[in-house]
Short mmCIF file of C-alpha atoms and ligand atoms in Angstrom, two decimals:
data_model
loop_
_atom_site.label_atom_id
_atom_site.label_comp_id
_atom_site.label_asym_id
_atom_site.label_seq_id
_atom_site.Cartn_x
_atom_site.Cartn_y
_atom_site.Cartn_z
CA MET W 57 -72.32 29.21 78.54
CA THR W 58 -75.37 27.35 79.79
CA THR W 59 -75.33 26.44 83.50
CA GLY W 60 -73.89 22.98 84.23
CA GLN W 61 -71.95 22.79 80.99
CA PRO W 62 -68.15 22.72 80.82
CA SER W 63 -66.21 25.82 79.80
CA PRO W 64 -63.72 24.51 77.29
CA ASP W 65 -61.03 26.37 75.38
CA ALA W 66 -61.75 24.19 72.35
CA ILE W 67 -64.86 22.45 71.03
CA VAL W 68 -64.51 19.55 68.61
CA VAL W 69 -67.74 18.84 66.73
CA GLY W 70 -68.18 15.19 65.72
CA GLY W 71 -67.29 12.05 67.63
CA GLY W 72 -65.98 9.88 64.80
CA ILE W 73 -62.36 8.74 64.60
CA ILE W 74 -61.24 12.14 63.26
CA GLY W 75 -62.90 14.18 66.03
CA CYS W 76 -61.94 11.77 68.82
CA THR W 77 -58.25 11.54 67.91
CA LEU W 78 -58.09 15.32 67.52
CA ALA W 79 -59.83 15.96 70.86
CA TYR W 80 -57.38 13.55 72.51
CA GLU W 81 -54.34 15.30 70.96
CA LEU W 82 -55.66 18.74 71.98
CA GLN W 83 -56.28 17.62 75.55
CA LYS W 84 -52.80 16.04 75.68
CA ARG W 85 -51.46 19.50 74.81
CA ARG W 86 -53.34 20.87 77.85
CA ILE W 87 -56.06 22.59 75.86
CA PRO W 88 -59.31 21.92 77.79
CA THR W 89 -61.50 20.37 75.12
CA LEU W 90 -65.18 19.47 74.75
CA LEU W 91 -66.20 16.81 72.21
CA LEU W 92 -69.75 17.20 70.94
CA GLU W 93 -71.49 14.31 69.23
CA GLN W 94 -75.05 14.43 67.94
CA GLY W 95 -75.54 10.69 68.46
CA GLN W 96 -73.19 8.17 70.05
CA ILE W 97 -69.42 8.17 69.76
CA GLY W 98 -68.15 6.27 66.72
CA ARG W 99 -71.47 5.16 65.24
CA GLU W 100 -71.28 6.61 61.73
CA ALA W 101 -68.54 6.12 59.10
CA SER W 102 -66.12 5.16 61.87
CA TRP W 103 -68.43 2.29 62.79
CA ALA W 104 -69.14 1.13 59.22
CA THR W 105 -65.48 1.13 58.27
CA ALA W 106 -63.42 -1.86 57.20
CA GLY W 107 -60.78 -0.45 59.55
CA ILE W 108 -57.71 -1.26 57.50
CA ILE W 109 -54.49 0.53 58.38
CA GLY W 110 -51.02 -0.01 57.02
CA PRO W 111 -48.29 1.41 54.80
CA PRO W 112 -49.79 3.84 52.28
CA SER W 113 -50.23 3.17 48.57
CA GLY W 114 -47.85 6.06 48.04
CA GLU W 115 -47.00 5.16 44.45
CA ASP W 116 -50.38 6.38 43.20
CA LEU W 117 -50.93 9.33 45.55
CA PRO W 118 -49.96 12.99 45.15
CA PRO W 119 -46.92 13.68 47.39
CA HIS W 120 -48.83 15.60 50.10
CA ARG W 121 -51.38 12.81 50.53
CA ALA W 122 -48.61 10.21 50.59
CA ASP W 123 -46.79 12.33 53.19
CA LEU W 124 -49.87 12.51 55.45
CA ALA W 125 -50.48 8.77 55.08
CA GLU W 126 -46.85 7.99 55.85
CA ARG W 127 -46.84 10.20 58.95
CA SER W 128 -50.11 8.64 60.12
CA GLN W 129 -48.95 5.09 59.75
CA LYS W 130 -45.67 5.82 61.53
CA ARG W 131 -47.66 7.53 64.31
CA TYR W 132 -50.07 4.64 64.88
CA GLU W 133 -47.84 2.55 67.14
CA GLY W 134 -47.31 5.57 69.42
CA LEU W 135 -51.05 6.23 69.46
CA PHE W 136 -51.81 2.63 70.48
CA GLN W 137 -49.28 2.88 73.31
CA SER W 138 -50.66 6.20 74.46
CA ILE W 139 -54.25 4.92 74.43
CA ALA W 140 -53.20 1.81 76.36
CA GLN W 141 -51.88 4.09 79.13
CA ASP W 142 -55.04 6.18 79.25
CA THR W 143 -57.81 3.56 78.94
CA ARG W 144 -58.45 -0.10 79.58
CA LEU W 145 -60.66 -0.38 76.52
CA ASP W 146 -59.33 -2.63 73.80
CA THR W 147 -58.58 -0.89 70.49
CA SER W 148 -59.38 -4.20 68.70
CA TYR W 149 -56.30 -3.85 66.52
CA LEU W 150 -55.04 -7.01 64.81
CA ARG W 151 -51.53 -6.48 63.49
CA ILE W 152 -51.83 -9.18 60.83
CA GLY W 153 -50.41 -7.51 57.73
CA LYS W 154 -51.88 -7.47 54.27
CA VAL W 155 -51.79 -9.64 51.12
CA LEU W 156 -53.07 -8.07 47.89
CA VAL W 157 -53.17 -10.29 44.83
CA ALA W 158 -52.56 -9.37 41.19
CA PHE W 159 -54.52 -11.02 38.36
CA THR W 160 -53.23 -9.02 35.37
CA GLU W 161 -49.87 -7.72 34.17
CA SER W 162 -50.89 -4.15 34.97
CA GLU W 163 -51.79 -5.22 38.51
CA VAL W 164 -48.39 -6.89 38.81
CA GLU W 165 -46.77 -3.57 37.87
CA MET W 166 -48.97 -1.73 40.37
CA ALA W 167 -48.08 -4.16 43.14
CA GLN W 168 -44.36 -4.02 42.41
CA ALA W 169 -44.43 -0.20 42.30
CA ARG W 170 -46.10 -0.24 45.72
CA VAL W 171 -43.47 -2.58 47.13
CA ASN W 172 -40.68 -0.31 45.83
CA TRP W 173 -42.30 2.88 47.14
CA GLN W 174 -42.90 1.43 50.57
CA ILE W 175 -39.41 -0.01 50.94
CA ASN W 176 -37.97 3.37 49.91
CA HIS W 177 -40.06 4.99 52.65
CA GLY W 178 -38.98 2.66 55.41
CA PHE W 179 -41.88 0.20 55.43
CA GLN W 180 -41.66 -3.57 55.22
CA ALA W 181 -43.13 -4.89 51.95
CA SER W 182 -42.35 -7.57 49.38
CA TRP W 183 -43.49 -9.08 46.10
CA ILE W 184 -44.45 -12.77 46.40
CA GLU W 185 -44.35 -15.14 43.43
CA PRO W 186 -47.56 -17.14 42.82
CA GLU W 187 -46.09 -20.46 44.02
CA ASP W 188 -45.24 -18.91 47.40
CA VAL W 189 -48.42 -16.93 48.03
CA ARG W 190 -50.47 -19.83 49.41
CA GLU W 191 -47.80 -20.58 51.98
CA ILE W 192 -48.38 -17.13 53.44
CA GLU W 193 -52.12 -16.98 52.84
CA PRO W 194 -53.61 -20.44 52.12
CA THR W 195 -57.13 -19.10 51.44
CA ILE W 196 -56.08 -17.42 48.17
CA PRO W 197 -56.95 -19.30 44.93
CA ASP W 198 -54.31 -20.51 42.40
CA ASN W 199 -55.15 -18.32 39.41
CA ILE W 200 -53.03 -15.31 40.38
CA LEU W 201 -49.84 -13.76 39.01
CA GLY W 202 -48.42 -12.98 42.45
CA ALA W 203 -49.08 -10.74 45.39
CA TYR W 204 -47.97 -7.67 47.29
CA TYR W 205 -47.30 -8.56 50.93
CA THR W 206 -46.58 -6.53 54.04
CA ARG W 207 -46.35 -7.56 57.66
CA ASP W 208 -46.99 -3.94 58.70
CA GLY W 209 -50.49 -2.79 59.61
CA GLY W 210 -53.69 -4.81 59.74
CA GLY W 211 -57.27 -4.12 60.72
CA LEU W 212 -59.30 -2.79 63.61
CA THR W 213 -62.99 -2.56 64.48
CA GLY W 214 -63.80 1.10 63.93
CA HIS W 215 -66.24 1.77 66.73
CA ARG W 216 -64.09 -0.04 69.30
CA MET W 217 -61.05 1.99 68.33
CA THR W 218 -63.04 5.23 68.35
CA GLU W 219 -64.59 4.45 71.75
CA ALA W 220 -61.13 3.64 73.12
CA VAL W 221 -59.76 6.99 71.94
CA ALA W 222 -62.78 8.82 73.38
CA ASP W 223 -62.35 7.04 76.70
CA ALA W 224 -58.65 7.89 76.78
CA PHE W 225 -59.61 11.51 76.08
CA ARG W 226 -62.09 11.46 78.99
CA ASN W 227 -59.53 9.91 81.31
CA ILE W 228 -57.05 12.73 80.76
CA GLY W 229 -59.68 15.36 81.58
CA GLY W 230 -61.54 15.80 78.29
CA HIS W 231 -65.29 16.25 78.31
CA VAL W 232 -67.67 14.34 75.99
CA MET W 233 -71.29 15.28 75.34
CA GLU W 234 -73.21 12.68 73.35
CA TYR W 235 -76.68 13.24 71.89
CA THR W 236 -75.84 16.94 71.57
CA ALA W 237 -75.86 18.37 68.07
CA ALA W 238 -74.07 21.57 67.21
CA THR W 239 -76.64 23.46 65.17
CA GLY W 240 -74.34 26.22 63.96
CA VAL W 241 -71.07 28.05 64.52
CA LEU W 242 -71.27 31.26 66.57
CA LEU W 243 -69.31 34.24 65.28
CA ASP W 244 -68.61 37.70 66.64
CA ASN W 245 -67.63 39.57 63.47
CA ASP W 246 -64.81 37.43 62.10
CA ARG W 247 -64.02 35.56 65.34
CA VAL W 248 -65.56 32.27 66.44
CA THR W 249 -67.15 32.33 69.90
CA GLY W 250 -68.55 28.80 70.13
CA VAL W 251 -71.39 26.70 68.80
CA ASP W 252 -75.13 26.69 69.17
CA THR W 253 -76.96 23.60 70.42
CA PRO W 254 -80.65 22.86 71.06
CA ASP W 255 -79.88 23.44 74.78
CA GLY W 256 -78.25 26.81 74.18
CA PRO W 257 -74.85 28.12 73.13
CA ILE W 258 -71.54 26.70 74.31
CA HIS W 259 -68.67 29.16 74.16
CA ALA W 260 -65.04 28.55 73.25
CA GLY W 261 -62.41 30.46 71.32
CA ILE W 262 -61.51 27.45 69.19
CA VAL W 263 -63.98 25.26 67.30
CA VAL W 264 -62.98 22.39 65.02
CA LEU W 265 -65.53 20.90 62.62
CA CYS W 266 -65.04 17.13 62.32
CA ALA W 267 -68.62 16.28 61.44
CA GLY W 268 -67.76 13.88 58.61
CA ALA W 269 -70.31 13.64 55.81
CA TRP W 270 -72.51 16.18 57.64
CA THR W 271 -69.90 18.97 57.79
CA ARG W 272 -71.42 20.93 54.92
CA PHE W 273 -74.48 21.77 57.08
CA PHE W 274 -72.28 24.24 58.99
CA GLY W 275 -71.73 26.26 55.79
CA PRO W 276 -74.73 28.60 56.17
CA SER W 277 -73.73 29.64 59.71
CA ILE W 278 -70.33 30.84 58.46
CA HIS W 279 -71.54 32.06 55.04
CA ARG W 280 -69.33 29.81 52.98
CA ALA W 281 -69.54 26.45 51.28
CA LEU W 282 -68.01 23.43 53.00
CA PRO W 283 -67.86 21.03 50.05
CA VAL W 284 -68.15 17.61 51.71
CA ALA W 285 -70.58 14.96 50.43
CA PRO W 286 -71.56 11.49 51.64
CA VAL W 287 -70.22 8.46 49.72
CA LYS W 288 -71.99 5.29 50.77
CA GLY W 289 -70.09 2.11 51.50
CA GLN W 290 -71.71 -1.27 52.18
CA MET W 291 -70.09 -4.34 53.67
CA ILE W 292 -71.12 -7.74 54.93
CA GLY W 293 -69.82 -9.79 57.85
CA VAL W 294 -69.37 -13.56 57.72
CA THR W 295 -68.20 -16.09 60.30
CA PRO W 296 -66.00 -18.87 58.92
CA GLU W 297 -66.69 -22.22 60.60
CA SER W 298 -63.11 -23.50 60.35
CA ASN W 299 -59.77 -21.81 60.80
CA GLY W 300 -58.78 -23.10 57.36
CA SER W 301 -61.26 -20.82 55.64
CA ARG W 302 -60.45 -17.77 57.79
CA PRO W 303 -57.89 -15.49 56.11
CA ARG W 304 -54.76 -14.92 58.19
CA HIS W 305 -54.21 -11.44 56.76
CA VAL W 306 -56.20 -8.52 55.47
CA THR W 307 -56.59 -9.97 51.99
CA GLY W 308 -57.70 -8.34 48.76
CA THR W 309 -56.86 -7.35 45.24
CA ILE W 310 -54.22 -4.72 44.52
CA SER W 311 -56.96 -2.74 42.71
CA GLY W 312 -59.16 -2.58 45.82
CA GLY W 313 -61.72 -4.65 47.77
CA TYR W 314 -60.78 -6.47 50.99
CA VAL W 315 -61.68 -9.23 53.42
CA VAL W 316 -60.72 -8.21 56.93
CA PRO W 317 -60.46 -10.65 59.86
CA ARG W 318 -61.72 -9.13 63.12
CA VAL W 319 -61.12 -9.77 66.81
CA ASP W 320 -64.63 -11.20 67.28
CA GLY W 321 -63.96 -14.02 64.79
CA THR W 322 -65.98 -12.50 61.95
CA VAL W 323 -64.58 -11.39 58.62
CA ALA W 324 -65.71 -8.06 57.14
CA VAL W 325 -66.03 -8.05 53.33
CA GLY W 326 -66.32 -5.04 51.02
CA ALA W 327 -66.80 -2.23 50.42
CA SER W 328 -69.05 -0.73 47.75
CA LEU W 329 -68.71 2.88 46.63
CA GLU W 330 -72.04 4.60 45.91
CA HIS W 331 -73.33 8.15 45.54
CA ARG W 332 -76.77 7.98 47.18
CA GLY W 333 -76.93 11.09 49.35
CA PHE W 334 -77.60 10.34 53.02
CA ASP W 335 -79.28 6.98 52.30
CA LYS W 336 -77.79 4.38 54.65
CA ARG W 337 -80.12 1.50 53.79
CA VAL W 338 -78.44 -1.84 53.26
CA THR W 339 -79.35 -3.02 49.76
CA ALA W 340 -78.73 -6.17 47.73
CA ARG W 341 -75.70 -4.37 46.24
CA ALA W 342 -73.83 -5.12 49.47
CA PHE W 343 -74.04 -8.84 48.68
CA ASP W 344 -73.31 -8.42 44.98
CA HIS W 345 -70.08 -6.59 45.74
CA ALA W 346 -69.04 -8.90 48.58
CA THR W 347 -69.67 -12.22 46.83
CA THR W 348 -67.76 -11.08 43.72
CA LEU W 349 -64.84 -10.14 45.95
CA MET W 350 -64.89 -13.36 48.01
CA ARG W 351 -65.03 -15.46 44.83
CA LYS W 352 -61.89 -13.67 43.62
CA VAL W 353 -59.68 -13.58 46.70
CA SER W 354 -61.06 -15.90 49.36
CA PRO W 355 -63.57 -18.38 47.88
CA ALA W 356 -63.84 -20.51 51.03
CA LEU W 357 -65.61 -17.56 52.67
CA LEU W 358 -68.60 -18.18 50.38
CA GLU W 359 -69.40 -21.13 52.68
CA ALA W 360 -69.03 -19.07 55.87
CA GLN W 361 -72.12 -18.16 57.84
CA PHE W 362 -73.56 -14.77 56.96
CA THR W 363 -73.81 -12.70 60.14
CA SER W 364 -74.49 -9.07 59.26
CA ALA W 365 -74.57 -6.36 56.60
CA TRP W 366 -74.18 -2.65 57.07
CA ALA W 367 -73.72 0.69 55.35
CA GLY W 368 -71.99 3.94 56.25
CA LEU W 369 -71.29 7.35 54.76
CA ARG W 370 -67.72 8.31 53.99
CA PRO W 371 -67.00 12.04 53.97
CA GLY W 372 -66.06 12.70 50.33
CA THR W 373 -64.58 15.75 48.61
CA ASP W 374 -64.29 16.66 44.92
CA ASP W 375 -60.59 15.79 44.81
CA ASP W 376 -60.77 12.82 47.24
CA THR W 377 -58.48 14.73 49.58
CA PRO W 378 -59.20 15.80 53.17
CA ILE W 379 -59.98 19.40 54.04
CA MET W 380 -57.88 20.43 57.06
CA GLY W 381 -56.71 23.64 58.61
CA PRO W 382 -58.03 27.05 59.65
CA VAL W 383 -61.23 28.26 58.00
CA PRO W 384 -60.28 31.52 56.27
CA GLY W 385 -62.16 34.60 57.48
CA CYS W 386 -63.28 32.94 60.77
CA LYS W 387 -60.57 33.33 63.42
CA GLY W 388 -60.50 30.35 65.76
CA LEU W 389 -62.51 28.10 63.43
CA TRP W 390 -60.80 24.97 62.08
CA ILE W 391 -61.89 22.04 59.99
CA SER W 392 -60.72 18.44 59.68
CA THR W 393 -62.86 16.24 57.46
CA GLY W 394 -63.20 14.74 53.99
CA HIS W 395 -60.98 11.76 54.76
CA PHE W 396 -63.14 9.68 52.42
CA ARG W 397 -61.83 6.09 52.12
CA THR W 398 -58.88 6.40 54.49
CA GLY W 399 -60.07 8.22 57.60
CA ILE W 400 -59.01 5.45 59.95
CA GLN W 401 -55.61 5.31 58.31
CA LEU W 402 -55.15 9.09 58.33
CA ALA W 403 -56.58 9.90 61.77
CA PRO W 404 -53.36 10.03 63.84
CA GLY W 405 -51.44 12.24 61.42
CA SER W 406 -54.41 14.54 60.84
CA ALA W 407 -54.98 14.96 64.59
CA VAL W 408 -51.36 15.85 65.26
CA LEU W 409 -51.20 18.36 62.39
CA ILE W 410 -54.24 20.28 63.65
CA ALA W 411 -53.48 19.96 67.38
CA GLU W 412 -49.91 21.22 66.91
CA ALA W 413 -51.09 24.17 64.82
CA VAL W 414 -53.76 25.09 67.38
CA ALA W 415 -51.43 24.68 70.35
CA THR W 416 -48.38 26.45 68.95
CA GLY W 417 -49.91 28.89 66.47
CA ALA W 418 -47.41 27.62 63.89
CA ALA W 419 -48.90 25.42 61.20
CA ASP W 420 -46.87 22.68 59.53
CA PRO W 421 -46.50 23.65 55.84
CA LEU W 422 -48.12 20.32 54.92
CA LEU W 423 -51.45 21.66 56.21
CA GLU W 424 -51.54 24.24 53.42
CA GLU W 425 -51.96 21.45 50.88
CA PHE W 426 -55.25 20.47 52.53
CA SER W 427 -56.66 23.98 52.86
CA LEU W 428 -60.34 24.74 52.25
CA GLU W 429 -59.05 27.60 50.07
CA ARG W 430 -58.37 25.21 47.19
CA PHE W 431 -62.13 25.15 46.51
CA ALA W 432 -62.51 28.95 46.61
C1 LIG B 287 -67.76 0.79 54.30
C2 LIG B 287 -66.58 1.65 54.64
C3 LIG B 287 -65.30 1.08 54.64
C4 LIG B 287 -64.19 1.87 54.99
N1 LIG B 287 -62.95 1.29 55.07
C5 LIG B 287 -61.90 2.03 55.48
C6 LIG B 287 -60.64 1.42 55.71
O1 LIG B 287 -60.47 0.21 55.57
N2 LIG B 287 -59.60 2.20 56.15
C7 LIG B 287 -59.76 3.55 56.35
O2 LIG B 287 -58.78 4.20 56.71
N3 LIG B 287 -60.94 4.15 56.14
C8 LIG B 287 -62.00 3.42 55.72
N4 LIG B 287 -63.22 4.01 55.53
C9 LIG B 287 -63.32 5.47 55.69
C10 LIG B 287 -63.36 5.86 57.15
O3 LIG B 287 -64.21 5.01 57.86
C11 LIG B 287 -63.83 7.31 57.24
O4 LIG B 287 -63.00 8.13 56.44
C12 LIG B 287 -63.77 7.81 58.68
O5 LIG B 287 -64.49 6.95 59.52
C13 LIG B 287 -64.33 9.21 58.76
O6 LIG B 287 -64.28 9.59 60.12
P1 LIG B 287 -65.00 10.93 60.57
O7 LIG B 287 -64.75 11.04 62.01
O8 LIG B 287 -64.61 12.03 59.66
O9 LIG B 287 -66.56 10.68 60.23
P2 LIG B 287 -67.65 9.90 61.07
O10 LIG B 287 -67.15 8.65 61.65
O11 LIG B 287 -68.87 9.82 60.20
O12 LIG B 287 -67.92 10.88 62.28
C14 LIG B 287 -68.53 12.13 62.12
C15 LIG B 287 -69.38 12.33 63.38
O13 LIG B 287 -69.88 13.64 63.40
C16 LIG B 287 -71.16 13.60 64.01
N5 LIG B 287 -71.89 14.82 63.66
C17 LIG B 287 -72.32 15.19 62.45
N6 LIG B 287 -72.96 16.38 62.52
C18 LIG B 287 -72.92 16.76 63.83
C19 LIG B 287 -73.39 17.89 64.53
N7 LIG B 287 -74.09 18.86 63.91
N8 LIG B 287 -73.17 17.97 65.86
C20 LIG B 287 -72.50 16.97 66.52
N9 LIG B 287 -72.04 15.87 65.88
C21 LIG B 287 -72.21 15.77 64.56
C22 LIG B 287 -71.77 12.35 63.42
O14 LIG B 287 -72.87 11.88 64.19
C23 LIG B 287 -70.58 11.40 63.42
O15 LIG B 287 -70.53 10.60 64.58
C24 LIG B 287 -64.36 3.25 55.25
C25 LIG B 287 -65.64 3.80 55.26
C26 LIG B 287 -66.76 3.01 54.97
C27 LIG B 287 -68.12 3.62 55.02
#
């Protein structure tokens, strides 16, 4: 260890929502943890995110992904309470529910299947006939066949939530180093001993890679592929001038695409899905996608003042499923990434799965479904 640096038992690499919630859960289990972030906490995908959380779309997910999403959503309330005890920072969460409209018969079927799945799994959800939808969400146009509606969940501002978790982690004794990149994993034969940084090595017997879209760059240091790739998402922010044109709920189509009211009065609209490597430039495509969506689900927003546009890189995998668990052949090395389009949603459940396995040495069988081994 370099002089002046902490001597943690665990190092979490990556200060996005996945790394921060995991570091917090490890520290809560009395494992002294260091969180390393190459830039600032919560400034990558977890900043660009739409930040929607809520009951999972379990009807169209494989059972293990539905299980993780269900556990995460049920865990969120507890996480908010825990954070509130450990920090004064606001998580920015708006518990406003979600309305997703259906325009075609197949979308009606999809929406009704979602309602049934969620009710069967203990969530609140209902199907709303077209004549009743505008009572719940007056900004939606008339030409719809009905809507899925839930009062559960809502939206949060990703970087504020991530900063709040990181601050809670600090306040219970965790250590955060920003502007410190891990440049590789250190191994002694098949056992992890820490990470390298430009300022020298930092040693720990447990390292967890939560570096989002950048995780694959650790592959060479452990002599194996970490198949995570960036998937660009662009959004725009608008500020409605009247309350009448501001959606009351997270609003969208059942097939995807959302407008998300935020605590600062803006509404986030998007998001695109693009394979452009590590290119984070905002392009005209952000507007193309957003205006099409607003025209469909919330046309009054087309008159709202444009305030910002942004892009971020989701951590994608070949099967759109996170990679979580121990890294085979490297004792003490773990990975939690690849949460793609639902990393905010899945963060609490993912953090608990890994933290419990690290703390107790007994992994929940669910973790096996997310193993890196499936790409071997
Ligand atoms: C436009 C958009 C909309 C989205 N909407 C939603 C949504 O509504 N709901 C939802 O659940 N999800 C949504 N997502 C997905 C979600 O935001 C991501 O899945 C989630 O933020 C991923 O979190 P992460 O911590 O893995 O990655 P990141 O937030 O990208 O964090 C990874 C961190 O690792 C750091 N890092 C990388 N390499 C190193 C290194 N060598 N050393 C130290 N640090 C390193 C990076 O700087 C970064 O801060 C959206 C994403 C985008 C882009």
